[in-house]
Amino acid sequence: MYCKSTYISRPQADSLLRTVKNALKDPDKYPFLMHVWGLGGVGKSTLVEKLAETPSKQGIVARVDFAYLNQAISSSKVAAPIRLMAELNKYLLSADDWSDTFSTYYGEYTNAIHELTTQPVNGESSINFEVINEIIKLGIGIGQPWLPKNPATTIGKVGDSVSSALSIASQVEKLLQSHRATRRNKELQKIIKNPLKEFTELFIRRLVEISQKHRTLIIFDTFEKVSAEIDNWLRAFLLSNEQLKGKKIRIVTAGREQLTNKLSFG
């Protein structure tokens, strides 16, 4: 929940409001990302609230405050960027839109992870936590999704590592094909094996579809608290995505630091 503050007009702030409004109308002429920065208490969040009014009735504003999001994802078994996408996707829902594939698969994914970590495969008395931990690592962005295309060409210690990875991959595959939460859903198995890639593709597709109907403004507040994991994902997958650049989608970040002081933007 965000508390409404009084906006005080200032030349620089008014210029940003106009720029964002124009960028949503004519995206090819304006930057994809705009950043507001300054010391605490100077009015960044108030300006962000005013920005949230920019797209008008025909637009969508998806606003995330990292001060609150970090608390929600601190103990999650789901990668922080995936949780962020799920949070943003809540704002993309609209009355005339019923083809929300992202939410469908996100719900199936989180339910499957819960069942995999709490229920054994039928006929077995215990859960194979070694394999489950590998799946969780994939889900929170620690594990490597899959293997080199030609593992046989690797030698020495690297070859041993690849052999180990092959064994783990085989066990994960076997579990997903045997467990009742996943065995009948090939698409869900594919997502669990590489969740960040799969959910990013679903989210980008969703953004593109929404932008064809609505001007879409994404706002990230308290950006100085963004985690390195999300920061890297934003740079590598969202901000550099060519599918989004010419669409009526723009991102505004607000925080106490310049972007050049962030890990990924230096």
Short mmCIF file of C-alpha atoms in Angstrom, two decimals, residues 23 27 29-34 204 207 216-218 234 237-241 243-252:
data_model
loop_
_atom_site.label_atom_id
_atom_site.label_comp_id
_atom_site.label_asym_id
_atom_site.label_seq_id
_atom_site.Cartn_x
_atom_site.Cartn_y
_atom_site.Cartn_z
CA ALA A 23 7.56 8.21 -24.47
CA PRO A 27 8.39 5.16 -27.86
CA LYS A 29 11.95 8.77 -29.88
CA TYR A 30 12.63 8.26 -26.17
CA PRO A 31 14.78 6.09 -23.86
CA PHE A 32 13.39 2.77 -22.69
CA LEU A 33 14.59 3.42 -19.11
CA MET A 34 14.47 6.66 -17.08
CA ILE A 204 8.25 -10.76 -22.25
CA LEU A 207 4.32 -7.54 -21.94
CA THR A 216 2.39 0.26 -19.96
CA LEU A 217 4.55 2.01 -17.39
CA ILE A 218 6.71 -0.09 -15.04
CA LEU A 234 16.99 -6.52 -15.46
CA PHE A 237 17.00 -9.90 -20.01
CA LEU A 238 14.59 -6.97 -19.69
CA LEU A 239 16.42 -3.76 -20.51
CA SER A 240 18.33 -5.28 -23.43
CA ASN A 241 15.30 -7.03 -24.95
CA GLN A 243 11.15 -6.93 -28.58
CA LEU A 244 10.21 -4.27 -26.03
CA LYS A 245 12.09 -1.22 -27.29
CA GLY A 246 9.59 -0.06 -29.91
CA LYS A 247 6.51 -0.98 -27.86
CA LYS A 248 4.48 1.39 -25.71
CA ILE A 249 6.28 0.21 -22.59
CA ARG A 250 8.62 2.30 -20.48
CA ILE A 251 10.48 1.71 -17.22
CA VAL A 252 11.14 4.32 -14.53
#
